[in-house]
mmCIF file of C-alpha atoms and ligand atoms in Angstrom:
data_model
loop_
_atom_site.group_PDB
_atom_site.id
_atom_site.type_symbol
_atom_site.label_atom_id
_atom_site.label_comp_id
_atom_site.label_asym_id
_atom_site.label_seq_id
_atom_site.Cartn_x
_atom_site.Cartn_y
_atom_site.Cartn_z
ATOM 1 C CA MET A 2 156.191 92.461 184.274
ATOM 2 C CA PRO A 3 156.285 94.860 186.794
ATOM 3 C CA THR A 4 159.630 96.527 187.020
ATOM 4 C CA THR A 5 161.226 96.015 190.188
ATOM 5 C CA LEU A 6 163.385 99.091 191.542
ATOM 6 C CA LEU A 7 166.533 98.846 192.928
ATOM 7 C CA HIS A 8 169.048 101.738 194.893
ATOM 8 C CA THR A 9 171.995 100.150 196.029
ATOM 9 C CA PRO A 10 174.932 99.057 194.419
ATOM 10 C CA GLY A 11 174.850 96.105 196.334
ATOM 11 C CA GLU A 12 171.398 94.813 195.056
ATOM 12 C CA MET A 13 172.141 95.590 191.700
ATOM 13 C CA SER A 14 175.312 93.755 191.204
ATOM 14 C CA ALA A 15 173.370 90.717 193.320
ATOM 15 C CA ILE A 16 170.838 90.052 190.728
ATOM 16 C CA THR A 17 172.586 90.139 187.676
ATOM 17 C CA ARG A 18 175.679 88.230 189.144
ATOM 18 C CA GLY A 19 171.767 85.231 189.091
ATOM 19 C CA TRP A 20 171.014 86.196 185.370
ATOM 20 C CA ARG A 21 174.520 85.016 185.129
ATOM 21 C CA ASP A 22 174.366 81.939 186.620
ATOM 22 C CA ALA A 23 171.652 81.119 185.033
ATOM 23 C CA HIS A 24 173.011 81.806 181.424
ATOM 24 C CA GLU A 25 170.929 84.782 180.666
ATOM 25 C CA THR A 26 172.436 87.686 179.018
ATOM 26 C CA SER A 27 171.519 91.344 179.917
ATOM 27 C CA ALA A 28 171.004 94.597 178.362
ATOM 28 C CA LEU A 29 171.966 98.153 180.417
ATOM 29 C CA VAL A 30 170.334 101.099 179.365
ATOM 30 C CA PRO A 31 171.818 104.466 181.173
ATOM 31 C CA THR A 32 169.842 107.151 181.303
ATOM 32 C CA MET A 33 169.377 110.764 183.870
ATOM 33 C CA GLY A 34 165.881 110.050 183.788
ATOM 34 C CA ALA A 35 162.332 112.717 182.942
ATOM 35 C CA LEU A 36 162.316 109.321 180.851
ATOM 36 C CA HIS A 37 160.351 110.184 176.946
ATOM 37 C CA ARG A 38 159.568 108.070 174.209
ATOM 38 C CA GLY A 39 163.506 108.036 172.869
ATOM 39 C CA HIS A 40 164.761 106.116 176.082
ATOM 40 C CA LEU A 41 161.972 103.882 175.599
ATOM 41 C CA ALA A 42 163.427 103.317 171.961
ATOM 42 C CA LEU A 43 166.587 102.243 173.630
ATOM 43 C CA VAL A 44 164.704 99.752 176.541
ATOM 44 C CA GLU A 45 162.614 97.718 173.124
ATOM 45 C CA ALA A 46 165.841 98.163 171.889
ATOM 46 C CA ALA A 47 167.316 96.265 174.592
ATOM 47 C CA ARG A 48 164.570 93.488 174.719
ATOM 48 C CA LYS A 49 165.413 92.494 171.242
ATOM 49 C CA ILE A 50 168.271 91.586 171.035
ATOM 50 C CA SER A 51 168.926 90.416 175.735
ATOM 51 C CA GLN A 52 166.567 88.531 177.799
ATOM 52 C CA ARG A 53 167.499 90.407 180.683
ATOM 53 C CA VAL A 54 166.941 94.432 180.698
ATOM 54 C CA VAL A 55 167.972 97.219 183.325
ATOM 55 C CA VAL A 56 167.572 101.285 182.794
ATOM 56 C CA SER A 57 169.424 103.034 184.882
ATOM 57 C CA ILE A 58 168.156 106.572 186.207
ATOM 58 C CA PHE A 59 171.165 108.717 187.739
ATOM 59 C CA VAL A 60 171.837 112.558 187.311
ATOM 60 C CA ASN A 61 175.806 111.594 187.574
ATOM 61 C CA PRO A 62 177.146 115.020 189.258
ATOM 62 C CA LEU A 63 180.544 114.437 187.062
ATOM 63 C CA GLN A 64 179.143 114.979 183.829
ATOM 64 C CA PHE A 65 177.861 118.466 185.252
ATOM 65 C CA GLY A 66 179.505 121.880 184.313
ATOM 66 C CA PRO A 67 179.956 124.278 187.658
ATOM 67 C CA ARG A 68 177.026 126.690 185.542
ATOM 68 C CA GLU A 69 174.948 123.935 184.196
ATOM 69 C CA ASP A 70 171.526 122.877 185.121
ATOM 70 C CA PHE A 71 172.165 120.033 187.229
ATOM 71 C CA ASP A 72 170.300 121.544 190.346
ATOM 72 C CA GLN A 73 167.286 122.531 187.597
ATOM 73 C CA TYR A 74 167.576 118.938 185.647
ATOM 74 C CA PRO A 75 164.048 117.444 185.649
ATOM 75 C CA ARG A 76 163.548 114.706 187.673
ATOM 76 C CA ASP A 77 160.209 112.778 188.784
ATOM 77 C CA ILE A 78 160.849 109.868 189.503
ATOM 78 C CA GLU A 79 157.826 108.230 189.944
ATOM 79 C CA ALA A 80 156.132 109.132 186.335
ATOM 80 C CA ASP A 81 159.996 107.172 184.879
ATOM 81 C CA LEU A 82 158.703 104.303 186.538
ATOM 82 C CA ASP A 83 154.979 104.340 185.804
ATOM 83 C CA LEU A 84 156.594 105.046 182.475
ATOM 84 C CA LEU A 85 158.890 101.353 182.497
ATOM 85 C CA ASN A 86 155.996 99.454 183.877
ATOM 86 C CA GLN A 87 153.066 100.454 181.779
ATOM 87 C CA GLN A 88 155.718 99.914 178.743
ATOM 88 C CA GLY A 89 156.629 96.392 180.570
ATOM 89 C CA LEU A 90 160.012 95.223 179.343
ATOM 90 C CA THR A 91 162.126 96.896 182.022
ATOM 91 C CA ASP A 92 163.736 93.883 184.585
ATOM 92 C CA VAL A 93 165.233 96.620 186.747
ATOM 93 C CA ALA A 94 165.420 100.495 187.481
ATOM 94 C CA PHE A 95 168.411 101.123 189.364
ATOM 95 C CA VAL A 96 168.184 104.142 190.799
ATOM 96 C CA PRO A 97 171.141 104.929 192.720
ATOM 97 C CA ASP A 98 171.794 108.509 194.506
ATOM 98 C CA LYS A 99 174.695 109.790 194.909
ATOM 99 C CA SER A 100 175.760 108.804 198.275
ATOM 100 C CA GLN A 101 175.932 105.451 197.002
ATOM 101 C CA MET A 102 177.156 105.640 193.665
ATOM 102 C CA TYR A 103 180.483 108.695 195.104
ATOM 103 C CA PRO A 104 180.713 107.548 198.610
ATOM 104 C CA ASP A 105 183.381 110.091 199.420
ATOM 105 C CA GLY A 106 181.175 112.641 197.043
ATOM 106 C CA HIS A 107 183.846 112.626 194.310
ATOM 107 C CA SER A 108 185.529 109.925 192.247
ATOM 108 C CA LYS A 109 189.527 109.670 192.811
ATOM 109 C CA THR A 110 189.110 107.571 189.921
ATOM 110 C CA GLU A 111 188.801 109.296 185.769
ATOM 111 C CA VAL A 112 188.106 107.668 182.730
ATOM 112 C CA LEU A 113 188.765 110.090 180.301
ATOM 113 C CA VAL A 114 188.462 109.030 176.076
ATOM 114 C CA SER A 115 191.285 112.201 175.752
ATOM 115 C CA SER A 116 190.723 113.714 172.606
ATOM 116 C CA MET A 117 187.569 112.912 171.365
ATOM 117 C CA ALA A 118 186.499 114.378 175.200
ATOM 118 C CA SER A 119 187.963 118.291 174.004
ATOM 119 C CA VAL A 120 186.117 117.898 170.510
ATOM 120 C CA LEU A 121 182.698 119.152 169.795
ATOM 121 C CA CYS A 122 181.251 119.498 172.905
ATOM 122 C CA GLY A 123 184.016 118.911 174.742
ATOM 123 C CA GLN A 124 184.435 122.535 173.682
ATOM 124 C CA ALA A 125 182.021 123.963 175.670
ATOM 125 C CA ARG A 126 181.734 121.322 177.953
ATOM 126 C CA PRO A 127 185.277 120.470 178.941
ATOM 127 C CA THR A 128 184.896 118.221 181.920
ATOM 128 C CA HIS A 129 181.507 116.290 180.499
ATOM 129 C CA PHE A 130 182.764 113.730 179.043
ATOM 130 C CA ALA A 131 185.342 112.450 181.623
ATOM 131 C CA GLY A 132 181.764 112.529 184.100
ATOM 132 C CA VAL A 133 180.075 110.269 181.754
ATOM 133 C CA THR A 134 182.572 107.819 180.788
ATOM 134 C CA THR A 135 184.030 107.415 184.478
ATOM 135 C CA VAL A 136 179.870 106.816 185.514
ATOM 136 C CA VAL A 137 179.484 104.668 182.342
ATOM 137 C CA ALA A 138 182.389 102.259 183.003
ATOM 138 C CA LYS A 139 181.071 102.681 187.005
ATOM 139 C CA LEU A 140 177.938 101.280 185.146
ATOM 140 C CA LEU A 141 179.249 98.245 183.062
ATOM 141 C CA ASN A 142 181.356 97.311 186.764
ATOM 142 C CA LEU A 143 178.541 96.773 188.458
ATOM 143 C CA VAL A 144 175.851 95.369 185.908
ATOM 144 C CA GLN A 145 178.568 93.961 184.009
ATOM 145 C CA PRO A 146 175.838 93.759 181.313
ATOM 146 C CA ASP A 147 176.497 91.712 177.576
ATOM 147 C CA PHE A 148 175.009 95.334 175.778
ATOM 148 C CA ALA A 149 174.761 98.479 176.494
ATOM 149 C CA VAL A 150 172.638 100.443 174.279
ATOM 150 C CA PHE A 151 173.208 103.880 173.823
ATOM 151 C CA GLY A 152 170.898 106.980 171.313
ATOM 152 C CA GLN A 153 172.360 108.034 168.209
ATOM 153 C CA LYS A 154 170.988 111.756 169.249
ATOM 154 C CA ASP A 155 174.197 111.725 172.197
ATOM 155 C CA ALA A 156 176.639 110.881 168.791
ATOM 156 C CA GLN A 157 179.697 112.246 170.573
ATOM 157 C CA GLN A 158 178.645 109.949 173.779
ATOM 158 C CA LEU A 159 178.346 106.857 171.682
ATOM 159 C CA ALA A 160 181.526 107.389 169.350
ATOM 160 C CA ILE A 161 183.162 108.039 172.392
ATOM 161 C CA VAL A 162 181.848 105.094 175.022
ATOM 162 C CA LYS A 163 181.999 102.621 172.052
ATOM 163 C CA ARG A 164 186.214 103.666 172.424
ATOM 164 C CA MET A 165 186.484 103.495 175.589
ATOM 165 C CA VAL A 166 185.238 99.863 175.978
ATOM 166 C CA ARG A 167 187.815 98.822 172.902
ATOM 167 C CA ASP A 168 190.732 101.121 174.361
ATOM 168 C CA LEU A 169 189.940 98.756 178.297
ATOM 169 C CA ASN A 170 188.565 95.269 176.838
ATOM 170 C CA PHE A 171 184.924 95.917 178.474
ATOM 171 C CA PRO A 172 183.028 92.527 177.933
ATOM 172 C CA VAL A 173 180.578 94.579 176.594
ATOM 173 C CA GLU A 174 178.758 94.945 173.403
ATOM 174 C CA ILE A 175 177.535 98.803 172.954
ATOM 175 C CA VAL A 176 174.630 99.614 170.261
ATOM 176 C CA GLY A 177 172.938 102.756 168.796
ATOM 177 C CA VAL A 178 169.926 103.482 168.345
ATOM 178 C CA PRO A 179 168.326 106.060 165.814
ATOM 179 C CA THR A 180 167.045 109.290 167.529
ATOM 180 C CA VAL A 181 163.242 109.908 168.373
ATOM 181 C CA ARG A 182 161.744 112.759 166.877
ATOM 182 C CA GLU A 183 158.411 114.586 167.655
ATOM 183 C CA PRO A 184 156.459 115.097 164.273
ATOM 184 C CA SER A 185 157.844 118.502 163.366
ATOM 185 C CA GLY A 186 161.654 116.757 163.352
ATOM 186 C CA LEU A 187 162.307 117.935 167.045
ATOM 187 C CA ALA A 188 164.752 115.587 168.968
ATOM 188 C CA LEU A 189 163.174 114.684 172.236
ATOM 189 C CA SER A 190 165.240 115.799 175.013
ATOM 190 C CA SER A 191 164.715 116.160 178.652
ATOM 191 C CA ARG A 192 166.218 119.075 178.084
ATOM 192 C CA ASN A 193 162.939 119.869 175.602
ATOM 193 C CA ARG A 194 161.224 120.700 178.814
ATOM 194 C CA TYR A 195 163.025 123.899 178.909
ATOM 195 C CA LEU A 196 161.668 124.972 175.868
ATOM 196 C CA SER A 197 158.761 127.397 175.116
ATOM 197 C CA ALA A 198 156.221 126.519 172.161
ATOM 198 C CA GLN A 199 157.214 129.012 170.150
ATOM 199 C CA GLN A 200 161.241 128.341 171.583
ATOM 200 C CA LYS A 201 160.436 124.507 170.353
ATOM 201 C CA SER A 202 159.253 125.657 166.468
ATOM 202 C CA GLN A 203 162.736 127.517 166.200
ATOM 203 C CA ALA A 204 164.165 124.135 167.936
ATOM 204 C CA ALA A 205 162.769 122.218 165.424
ATOM 205 C CA CYS A 206 164.364 123.875 162.059
ATOM 206 C CA ILE A 207 167.700 122.482 163.635
ATOM 207 C CA TYR A 208 166.718 118.635 162.090
ATOM 208 C CA GLN A 209 165.108 120.643 159.330
ATOM 209 C CA ILE A 210 168.226 122.441 158.002
ATOM 210 C CA LEU A 211 170.407 119.059 159.062
ATOM 211 C CA SER A 212 168.048 117.427 156.321
ATOM 212 C CA GLN A 213 167.913 119.799 153.834
ATOM 213 C CA THR A 214 172.300 119.545 154.400
ATOM 214 C CA HIS A 215 171.835 115.493 153.749
ATOM 215 C CA GLN A 216 169.891 116.242 150.791
ATOM 216 C CA ARG A 217 172.850 118.271 148.932
ATOM 217 C CA PHE A 218 174.760 115.355 150.039
ATOM 218 C CA LEU A 219 172.717 112.759 148.621
ATOM 219 C CA GLN A 220 172.265 114.892 145.883
ATOM 220 C CA GLY A 221 176.515 114.695 145.095
ATOM 221 C CA GLU A 222 177.235 117.398 147.553
ATOM 222 C CA ARG A 223 180.576 115.630 149.082
ATOM 223 C CA ASN A 224 182.511 119.013 149.965
ATOM 224 C CA SER A 225 182.612 118.924 153.445
ATOM 225 C CA GLU A 226 183.413 122.886 154.813
ATOM 226 C CA ARG A 227 180.590 123.755 151.733
ATOM 227 C CA LEU A 228 178.016 121.616 153.437
ATOM 228 C CA GLU A 229 178.734 123.278 157.687
ATOM 229 C CA GLU A 230 178.657 126.364 155.822
ATOM 230 C CA GLN A 231 175.210 125.918 154.757
ATOM 231 C CA ALA A 232 173.917 124.641 157.159
ATOM 232 C CA TRP A 233 175.532 127.188 159.350
ATOM 233 C CA THR A 234 173.925 129.684 157.383
ATOM 234 C CA GLN A 235 170.216 128.545 156.920
ATOM 235 C CA LEU A 236 170.557 128.302 160.896
ATOM 236 C CA SER A 237 171.576 131.961 161.132
ATOM 237 C CA GLU A 238 168.583 132.774 159.123
ATOM 238 C CA VAL A 239 166.058 131.089 161.300
ATOM 239 C CA GLY A 240 167.719 133.528 163.810
ATOM 240 C CA LEU A 241 169.785 130.825 165.130
ATOM 241 C CA HIS A 242 173.298 131.256 166.976
ATOM 242 C CA PRO A 243 175.221 127.609 166.446
ATOM 243 C CA GLU A 244 177.922 126.547 168.676
ATOM 244 C CA TYR A 245 179.114 124.012 166.664
ATOM 245 C CA VAL A 246 177.950 123.008 162.645
ATOM 246 C CA SER A 247 180.458 120.380 162.436
ATOM 247 C CA ILE A 248 181.300 117.350 159.743
ATOM 248 C CA VAL A 249 183.548 114.697 161.420
ATOM 249 C CA ASP A 250 184.470 111.304 161.194
ATOM 250 C CA ARG A 251 181.677 109.346 162.320
ATOM 251 C CA ASP A 252 184.392 106.643 164.470
ATOM 252 C CA SER A 253 187.210 108.602 165.333
ATOM 253 C CA LEU A 254 185.242 112.072 165.922
ATOM 254 C CA VAL A 255 188.006 114.002 163.754
ATOM 255 C CA PRO A 256 186.785 116.612 161.992
ATOM 256 C CA VAL A 257 186.549 115.582 158.270
ATOM 257 C CA ALA A 258 188.196 118.158 155.587
ATOM 258 C CA GLY A 259 187.438 118.384 151.979
ATOM 259 C CA GLU A 260 185.681 115.361 150.416
ATOM 260 C CA ILE A 261 183.226 113.061 152.448
ATOM 261 C CA ARG A 262 184.273 109.515 151.582
ATOM 262 C CA ARG A 263 183.777 107.390 155.159
ATOM 263 C CA PRO A 264 180.709 107.334 156.731
ATOM 264 C CA ALA A 265 181.046 110.793 158.883
ATOM 265 C CA THR A 266 178.713 112.466 160.788
ATOM 266 C CA LEU A 267 177.400 116.373 161.151
ATOM 267 C CA ALA A 268 176.737 117.404 164.156
ATOM 268 C CA VAL A 269 175.323 120.233 165.341
ATOM 269 C CA ALA A 270 174.910 122.094 168.805
ATOM 270 C CA CYS A 271 172.957 125.407 169.113
ATOM 271 C CA PRO A 272 171.161 127.539 172.456
ATOM 272 C CA VAL A 273 167.290 127.792 172.276
ATOM 273 C CA GLY A 274 166.117 129.457 174.856
ATOM 274 C CA PRO A 275 167.413 128.358 178.107
ATOM 275 C CA ALA A 276 168.707 124.768 176.867
ATOM 276 C CA ARG A 277 171.709 123.708 174.575
ATOM 277 C CA LEU A 278 170.196 121.190 172.261
ATOM 278 C CA ILE A 279 172.327 118.946 170.324
ATOM 279 C CA ASP A 280 171.340 117.219 167.729
ATOM 280 C CA ASN A 281 173.132 115.011 164.287
ATOM 281 C CA ILE A 282 172.506 113.317 160.892
ATOM 282 C CA LEU A 283 174.638 110.283 159.683
ATOM 283 C CA LEU A 284 176.167 110.981 156.632
ATOM 284 C CA ASP A 285 176.553 107.903 154.575
ATOM 285 C CA THR A 286 179.301 107.161 152.048
ATOM 286 C CA GLY A 287 178.394 103.721 151.212
ATOM 287 C CA SER A 288 181.924 102.638 152.342
HETATM 288 P P1 AMP B 13 169.610 111.344 178.529
HETATM 289 O O1 AMP B 13 168.722 110.440 180.479
HETATM 290 O O2 AMP B 13 169.494 112.471 178.105
HETATM 291 O O3 AMP B 13 171.709 110.782 179.339
HETATM 292 O O4 AMP B 13 169.937 109.671 177.880
HETATM 293 C C1 AMP B 13 170.196 108.978 177.996
HETATM 294 C C2 AMP B 13 170.361 107.697 176.549
HETATM 295 O O5 AMP B 13 168.862 108.268 175.932
HETATM 296 C C3 AMP B 13 171.201 108.386 176.178
HETATM 297 O O6 AMP B 13 171.786 106.923 175.311
HETATM 298 C C4 AMP B 13 170.674 109.189 175.217
HETATM 299 O O7 AMP B 13 171.599 109.513 173.464
HETATM 300 C C5 AMP B 13 169.387 108.601 174.855
HETATM 301 N N1 AMP B 13 168.380 109.346 174.471
HETATM 302 C C6 AMP B 13 168.002 110.204 174.647
HETATM 303 N N2 AMP B 13 167.334 111.532 173.823
HETATM 304 C C7 AMP B 13 167.054 110.785 172.694
HETATM 305 C C8 AMP B 13 166.022 110.362 171.586
HETATM 306 N N3 AMP B 13 165.320 111.452 171.355
HETATM 307 N N4 AMP B 13 166.002 109.153 170.714
HETATM 308 C C9 AMP B 13 166.529 108.259 171.236
HETATM 309 N N5 AMP B 13 167.774 108.347 172.314
HETATM 310 C C10 AMP B 13 167.251 109.264 173.288
#
């Protein structure tokens, strides 16, 4: 099935209106492009649960801080479309430009999931999640999908979007998909393109250390601070300087103090060379 390329919000909304009229379900996969196998896994998951699939590709200026990599962020629409066409599971690639998404150059309205946006990555990127939720709200309104699919790789984003949808009664189900990794364990990311081979192998230590922490958890260590501390020490030992290593409640993102009793996420952000990488692992308590 060839992927139809659409540029304007009007065309996008018209197509999905037709699908709804024909009682066909649709799923939206929001991305910033520079697609890789992680994105394709989201498309595959979308296809399994829904008859129609829309992939949006938009490098959203609202979610980049003034000193961040908006200008350098990799953009390769042709390669992205080739990948989607090869995979053959996407009905529409929606690729608006900035002036169509923000005709005045900005959005006066901001959607902010307040306390969840200021923890973890929100500390170093204070405006990031408001930019994410604002653009996701716009995309949900434009496409009006039955499902929207996000990667567990961005665990904070997933939790925040779920909360936004719940708080504002968006009629959509948010679906999370497990992180796709390189054989080394390194989570696939568009920003891995910034890394040299040596930096990539250093970056792979992040997941190895998360996995070892997970093992300790499975072997019975339930103290949040001890697990965080051990992971932090191990990251330092391989020359990494994490921004945070934090065990948080999976839904609310509130830090877990003391014993882990509910489903939690161990999340890490760590600069490696020119990239700021994030990764996480789920700590399941069985409750
Ligand atoms: P991005 O293009 O980086 O904004 O990511 C778009 C979507 O793809 C988000 O929901 C990400 O969480 C998801 N994603 C990015 N990398 C991966 C990965 N390695 N595995 C699974 N999903 C991913």
